PDB file of C-alpha atoms and ligand atoms in Angstrom:
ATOM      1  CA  UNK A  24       0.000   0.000   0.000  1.00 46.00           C
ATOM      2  CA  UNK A  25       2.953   2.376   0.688  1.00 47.00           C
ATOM      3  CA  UNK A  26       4.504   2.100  -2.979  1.00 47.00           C
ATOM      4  CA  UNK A  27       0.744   3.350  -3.816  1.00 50.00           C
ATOM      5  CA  UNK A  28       0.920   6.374  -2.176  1.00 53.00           C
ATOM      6  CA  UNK A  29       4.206   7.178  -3.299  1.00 50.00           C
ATOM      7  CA  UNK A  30       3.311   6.670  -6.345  1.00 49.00           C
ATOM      8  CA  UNK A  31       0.216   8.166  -6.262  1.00 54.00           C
ATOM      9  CA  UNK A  32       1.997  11.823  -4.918  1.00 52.00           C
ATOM     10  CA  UNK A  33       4.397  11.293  -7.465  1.00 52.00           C
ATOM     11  CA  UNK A  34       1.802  11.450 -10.322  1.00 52.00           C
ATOM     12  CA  UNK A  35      -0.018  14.544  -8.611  1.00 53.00           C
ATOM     13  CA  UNK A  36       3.549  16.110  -8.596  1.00 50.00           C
ATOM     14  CA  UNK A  37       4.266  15.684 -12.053  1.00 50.00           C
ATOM     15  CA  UNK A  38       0.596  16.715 -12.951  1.00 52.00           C
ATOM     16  CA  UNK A  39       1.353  19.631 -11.237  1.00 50.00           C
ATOM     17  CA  UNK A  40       4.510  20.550 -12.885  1.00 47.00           C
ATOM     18  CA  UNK A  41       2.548  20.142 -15.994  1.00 48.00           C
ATOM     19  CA  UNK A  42       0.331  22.523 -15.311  1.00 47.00           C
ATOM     20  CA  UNK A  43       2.254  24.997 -13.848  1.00 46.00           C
ATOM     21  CA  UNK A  44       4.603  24.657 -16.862  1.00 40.00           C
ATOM     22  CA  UNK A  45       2.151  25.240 -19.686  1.00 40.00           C
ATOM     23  CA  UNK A  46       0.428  27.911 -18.300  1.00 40.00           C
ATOM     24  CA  UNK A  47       2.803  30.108 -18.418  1.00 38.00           C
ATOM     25  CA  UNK A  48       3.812  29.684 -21.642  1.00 36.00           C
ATOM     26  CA  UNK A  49      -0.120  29.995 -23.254  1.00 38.00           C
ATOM     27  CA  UNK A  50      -1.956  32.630 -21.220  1.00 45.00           C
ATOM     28  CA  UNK A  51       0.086  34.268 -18.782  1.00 50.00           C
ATOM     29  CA  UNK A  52      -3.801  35.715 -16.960  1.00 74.00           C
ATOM     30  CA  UNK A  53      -5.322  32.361 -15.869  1.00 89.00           C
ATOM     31  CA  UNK A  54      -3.589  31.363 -12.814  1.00 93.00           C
ATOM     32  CA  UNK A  55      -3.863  27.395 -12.088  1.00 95.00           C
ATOM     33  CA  UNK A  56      -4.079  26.339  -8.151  1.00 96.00           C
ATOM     34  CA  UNK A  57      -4.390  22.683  -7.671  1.00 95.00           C
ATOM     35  CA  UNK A  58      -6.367  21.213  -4.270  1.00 95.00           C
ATOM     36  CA  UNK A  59      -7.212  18.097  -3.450  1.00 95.00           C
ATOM     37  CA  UNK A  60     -11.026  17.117  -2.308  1.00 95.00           C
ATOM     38  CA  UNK A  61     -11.588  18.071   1.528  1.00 95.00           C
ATOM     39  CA  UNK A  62      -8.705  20.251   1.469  1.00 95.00           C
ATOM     40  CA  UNK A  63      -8.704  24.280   1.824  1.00 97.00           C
ATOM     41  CA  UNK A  64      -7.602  26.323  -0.958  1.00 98.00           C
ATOM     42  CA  UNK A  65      -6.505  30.131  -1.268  1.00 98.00           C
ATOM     43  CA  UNK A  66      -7.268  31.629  -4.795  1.00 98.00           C
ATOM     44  CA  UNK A  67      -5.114  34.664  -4.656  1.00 96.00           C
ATOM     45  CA  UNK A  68      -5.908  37.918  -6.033  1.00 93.00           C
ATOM     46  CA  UNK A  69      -3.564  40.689  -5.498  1.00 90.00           C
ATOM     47  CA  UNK A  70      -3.841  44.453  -6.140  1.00 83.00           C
ATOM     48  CA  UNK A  71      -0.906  45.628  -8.526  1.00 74.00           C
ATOM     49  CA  UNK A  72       0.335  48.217  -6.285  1.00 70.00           C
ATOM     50  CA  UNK A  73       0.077  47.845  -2.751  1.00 72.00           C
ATOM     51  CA  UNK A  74      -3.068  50.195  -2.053  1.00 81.00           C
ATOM     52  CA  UNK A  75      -5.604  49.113   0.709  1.00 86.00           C
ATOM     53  CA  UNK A  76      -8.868  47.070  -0.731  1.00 86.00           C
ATOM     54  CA  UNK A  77     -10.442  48.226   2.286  1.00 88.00           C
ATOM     55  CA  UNK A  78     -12.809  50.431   1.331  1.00 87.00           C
ATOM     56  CA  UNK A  79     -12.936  48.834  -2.212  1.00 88.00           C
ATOM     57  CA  UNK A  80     -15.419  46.063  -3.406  1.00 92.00           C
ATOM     58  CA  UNK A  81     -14.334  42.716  -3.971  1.00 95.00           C
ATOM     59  CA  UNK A  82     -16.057  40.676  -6.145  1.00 95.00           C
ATOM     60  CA  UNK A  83     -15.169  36.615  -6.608  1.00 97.00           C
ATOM     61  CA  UNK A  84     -17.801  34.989  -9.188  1.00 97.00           C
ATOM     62  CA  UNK A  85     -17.547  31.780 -10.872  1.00 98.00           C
ATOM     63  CA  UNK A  86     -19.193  33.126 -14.547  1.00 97.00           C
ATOM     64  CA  UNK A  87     -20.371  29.458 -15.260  1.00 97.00           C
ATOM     65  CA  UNK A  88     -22.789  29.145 -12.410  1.00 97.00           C
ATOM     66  CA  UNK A  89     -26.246  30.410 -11.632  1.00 97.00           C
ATOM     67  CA  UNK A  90     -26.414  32.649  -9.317  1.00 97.00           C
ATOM     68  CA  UNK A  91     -22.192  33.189 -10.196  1.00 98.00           C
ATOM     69  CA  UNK A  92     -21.895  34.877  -6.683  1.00 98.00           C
ATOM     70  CA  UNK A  93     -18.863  33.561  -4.840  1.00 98.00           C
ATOM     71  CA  UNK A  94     -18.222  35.737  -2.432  1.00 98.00           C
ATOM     72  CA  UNK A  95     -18.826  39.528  -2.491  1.00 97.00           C
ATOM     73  CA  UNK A  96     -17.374  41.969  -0.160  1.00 97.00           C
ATOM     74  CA  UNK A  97     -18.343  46.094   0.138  1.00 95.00           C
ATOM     75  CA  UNK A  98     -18.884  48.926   2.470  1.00 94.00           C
ATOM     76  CA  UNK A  99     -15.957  46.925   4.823  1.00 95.00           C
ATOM     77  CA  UNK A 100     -18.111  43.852   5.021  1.00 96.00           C
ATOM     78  CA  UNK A 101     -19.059  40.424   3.461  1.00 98.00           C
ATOM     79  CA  UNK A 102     -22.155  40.722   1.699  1.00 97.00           C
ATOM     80  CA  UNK A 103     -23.444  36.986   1.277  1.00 97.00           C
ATOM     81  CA  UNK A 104     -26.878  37.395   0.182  1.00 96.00           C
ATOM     82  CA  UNK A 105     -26.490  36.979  -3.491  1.00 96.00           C
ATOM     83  CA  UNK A 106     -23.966  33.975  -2.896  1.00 98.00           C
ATOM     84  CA  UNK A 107     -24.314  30.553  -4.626  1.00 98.00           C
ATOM     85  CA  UNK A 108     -25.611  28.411  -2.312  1.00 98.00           C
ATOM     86  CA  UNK A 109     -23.035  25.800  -3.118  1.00 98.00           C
ATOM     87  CA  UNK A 110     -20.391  28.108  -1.373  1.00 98.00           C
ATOM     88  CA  UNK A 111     -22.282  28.813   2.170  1.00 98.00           C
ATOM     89  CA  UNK A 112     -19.752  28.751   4.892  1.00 98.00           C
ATOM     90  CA  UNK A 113     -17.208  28.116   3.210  1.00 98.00           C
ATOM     91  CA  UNK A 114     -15.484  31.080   1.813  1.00 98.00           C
ATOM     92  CA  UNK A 115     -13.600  34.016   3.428  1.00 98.00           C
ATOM     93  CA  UNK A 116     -11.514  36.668   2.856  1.00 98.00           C
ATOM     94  CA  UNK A 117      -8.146  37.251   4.731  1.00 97.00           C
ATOM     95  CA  UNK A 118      -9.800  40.401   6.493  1.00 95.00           C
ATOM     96  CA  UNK A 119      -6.215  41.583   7.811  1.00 95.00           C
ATOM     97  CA  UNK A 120      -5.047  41.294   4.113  1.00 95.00           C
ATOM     98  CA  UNK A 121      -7.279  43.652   2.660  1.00 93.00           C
ATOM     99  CA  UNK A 122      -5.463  46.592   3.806  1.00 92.00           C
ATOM    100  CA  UNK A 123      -2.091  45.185   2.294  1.00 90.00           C
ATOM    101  CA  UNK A 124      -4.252  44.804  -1.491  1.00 90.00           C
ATOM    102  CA  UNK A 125      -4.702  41.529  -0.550  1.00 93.00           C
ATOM    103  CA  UNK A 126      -8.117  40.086  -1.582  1.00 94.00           C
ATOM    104  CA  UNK A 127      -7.670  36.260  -1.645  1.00 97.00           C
ATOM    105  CA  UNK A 128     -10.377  34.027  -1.353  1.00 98.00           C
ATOM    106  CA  UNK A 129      -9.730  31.122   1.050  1.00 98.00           C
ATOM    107  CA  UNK A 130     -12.304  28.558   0.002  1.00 98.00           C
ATOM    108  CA  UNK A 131     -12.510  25.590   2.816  1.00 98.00           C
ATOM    109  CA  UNK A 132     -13.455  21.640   2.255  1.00 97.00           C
ATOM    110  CA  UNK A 133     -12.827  21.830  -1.473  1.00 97.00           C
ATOM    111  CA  UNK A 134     -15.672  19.607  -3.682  1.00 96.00           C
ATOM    112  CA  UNK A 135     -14.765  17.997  -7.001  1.00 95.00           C
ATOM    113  CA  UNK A 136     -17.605  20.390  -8.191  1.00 96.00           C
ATOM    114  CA  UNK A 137     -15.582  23.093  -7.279  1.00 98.00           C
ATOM    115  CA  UNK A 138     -13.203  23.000 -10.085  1.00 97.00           C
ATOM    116  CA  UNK A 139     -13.784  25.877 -12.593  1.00 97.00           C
ATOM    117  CA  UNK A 140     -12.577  29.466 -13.246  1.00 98.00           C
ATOM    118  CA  UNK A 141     -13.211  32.192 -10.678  1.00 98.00           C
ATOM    119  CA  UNK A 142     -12.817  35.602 -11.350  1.00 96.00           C
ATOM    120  CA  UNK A 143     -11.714  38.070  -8.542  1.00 94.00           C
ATOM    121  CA  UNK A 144     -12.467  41.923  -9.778  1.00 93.00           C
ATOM    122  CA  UNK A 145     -11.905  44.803  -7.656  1.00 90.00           C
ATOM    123  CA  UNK A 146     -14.342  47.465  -9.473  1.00 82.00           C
ATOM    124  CA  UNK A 147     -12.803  50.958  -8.627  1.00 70.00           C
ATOM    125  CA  UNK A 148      -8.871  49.893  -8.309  1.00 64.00           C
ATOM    126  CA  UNK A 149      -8.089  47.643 -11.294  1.00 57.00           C
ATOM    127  CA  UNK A 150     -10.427  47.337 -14.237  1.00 63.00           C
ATOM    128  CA  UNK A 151      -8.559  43.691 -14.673  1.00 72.00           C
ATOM    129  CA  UNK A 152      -9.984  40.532 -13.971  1.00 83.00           C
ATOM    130  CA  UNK A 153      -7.993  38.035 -12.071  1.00 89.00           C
ATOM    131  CA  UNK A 154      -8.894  34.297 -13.269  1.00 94.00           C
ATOM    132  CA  UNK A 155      -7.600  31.690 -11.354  1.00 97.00           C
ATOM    133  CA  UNK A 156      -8.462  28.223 -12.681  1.00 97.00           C
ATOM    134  CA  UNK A 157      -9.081  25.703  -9.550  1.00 97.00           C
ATOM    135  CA  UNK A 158      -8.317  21.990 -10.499  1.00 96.00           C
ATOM    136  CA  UNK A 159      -9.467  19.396  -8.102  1.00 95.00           C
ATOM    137  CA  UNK A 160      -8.034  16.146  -7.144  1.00 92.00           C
ATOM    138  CA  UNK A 161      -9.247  12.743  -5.862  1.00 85.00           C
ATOM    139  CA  UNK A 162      -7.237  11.544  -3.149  1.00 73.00           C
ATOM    140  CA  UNK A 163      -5.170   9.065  -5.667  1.00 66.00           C
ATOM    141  CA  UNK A 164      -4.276   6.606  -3.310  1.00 52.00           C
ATOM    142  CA  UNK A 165      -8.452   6.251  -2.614  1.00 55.00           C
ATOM    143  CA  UNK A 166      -9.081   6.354  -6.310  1.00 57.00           C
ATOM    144  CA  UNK A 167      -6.262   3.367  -7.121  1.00 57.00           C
ATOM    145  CA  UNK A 168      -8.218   1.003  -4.451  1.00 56.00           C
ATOM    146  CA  UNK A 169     -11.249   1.288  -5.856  1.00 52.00           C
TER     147      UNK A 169
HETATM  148  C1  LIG B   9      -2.399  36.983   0.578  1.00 84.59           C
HETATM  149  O1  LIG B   9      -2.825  36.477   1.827  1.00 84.59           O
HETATM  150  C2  LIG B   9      -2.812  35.061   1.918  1.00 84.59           C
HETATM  151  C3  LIG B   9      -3.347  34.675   3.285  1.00 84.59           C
HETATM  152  O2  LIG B   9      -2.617  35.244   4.317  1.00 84.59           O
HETATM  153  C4  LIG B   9      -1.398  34.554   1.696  1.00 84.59           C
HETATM  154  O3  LIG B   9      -1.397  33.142   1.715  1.00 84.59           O
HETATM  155  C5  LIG B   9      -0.880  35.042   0.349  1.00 84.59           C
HETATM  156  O4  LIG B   9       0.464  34.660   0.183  1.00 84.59           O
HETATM  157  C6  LIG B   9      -0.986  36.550   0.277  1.00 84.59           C
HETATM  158  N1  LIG B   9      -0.591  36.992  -1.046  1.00 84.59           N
HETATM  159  C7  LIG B   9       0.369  37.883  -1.240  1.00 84.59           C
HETATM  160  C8  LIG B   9       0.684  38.224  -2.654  1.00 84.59           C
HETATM  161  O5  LIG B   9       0.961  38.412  -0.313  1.00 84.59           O
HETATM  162  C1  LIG B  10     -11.454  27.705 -17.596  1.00 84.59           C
HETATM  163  O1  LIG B  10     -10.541  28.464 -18.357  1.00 84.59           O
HETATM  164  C2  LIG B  10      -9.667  27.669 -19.109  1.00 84.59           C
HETATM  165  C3  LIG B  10      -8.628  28.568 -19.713  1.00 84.59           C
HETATM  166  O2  LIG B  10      -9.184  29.747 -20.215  1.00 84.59           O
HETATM  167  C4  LIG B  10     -10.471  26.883 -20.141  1.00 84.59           C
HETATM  168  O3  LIG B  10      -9.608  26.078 -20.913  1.00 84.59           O
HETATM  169  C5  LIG B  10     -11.478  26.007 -19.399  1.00 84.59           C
HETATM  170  O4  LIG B  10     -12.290  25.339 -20.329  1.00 84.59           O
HETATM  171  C6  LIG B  10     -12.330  26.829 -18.470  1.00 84.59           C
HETATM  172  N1  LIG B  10     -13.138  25.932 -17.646  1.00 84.59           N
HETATM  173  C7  LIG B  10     -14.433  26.115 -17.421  1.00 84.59           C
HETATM  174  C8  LIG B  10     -15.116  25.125 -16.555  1.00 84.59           C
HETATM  175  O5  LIG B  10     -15.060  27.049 -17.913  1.00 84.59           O
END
């Protein structure tokens, strides 16, 4: 059972590398983050300069879903009522952050039907979108004994 495991990280390792590899080469504005199922993940969304997102909005939306609400944060606090159901409880921002232009969205006991692209957009600040493209993994060593 050991060799599986090993085996098993090795393959999530180089899958990783993969990734990582290629997508800098094609699109240099989709960022890939890799988390395995239960696991918490932190999509990351920066400011460009290093202004406070205090005050700002902050909006995280997954385009492909209905409502695409991930998270939404303005006037200083989370505003949760338009969020996707699928995401209740389980996404936060790093509150202490914010001042440092720091919006990342910690999203906690990652699903496999949480893979997609999120977009983190900061209205006033940065008229960029952020996509991050979360990939989600099967524990391997679980998915090799069944
Ligand atoms: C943003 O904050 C998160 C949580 O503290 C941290 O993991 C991440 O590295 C920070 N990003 C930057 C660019 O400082
Ligand atoms: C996410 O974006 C990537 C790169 O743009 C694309 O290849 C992929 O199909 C998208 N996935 C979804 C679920 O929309």
């Amino acid at each position: 059972m050991k060799t599986y495991s090993v085996c098993g990280l090795w393959t999530l390792l180089m899958y990783i590398i993969s990734i990582s590899s290629t997508s800098s080469d094609t699109d240099g504005t989709v960022q890939h983050i890799v988390a395995l199922v239960g696991d918490d993940a932190i999509l990351p969304c920066t400011l460009s300069s290093t202004v406070s997102a205090v005050y700002q909005s902050v909006e995280w939306q997954r385009p492909d879903l209905k409502p695409k609400e991930v998270h939404l944060y303005r006037d200083e606090k989370d505003d949760l009522v338009l969020q996707n159901p699928v995401f209740r409880g389980r996404t936060s921002l790093f509150k202490e952050e914010l001042e440092n232009g720091n919006a990342s969205l910690k999203l906690t006991r990652v699903e496999l039907s949480d893979a997609g692209n999120y977009t983190c957009y900061i209205p006033l600040l940065d008229h960029q979108k952020t996509i991050i493209q979360l990939i989600v993994g099967r524990d391997l060593q679980l998915q090799q004994e069944l």
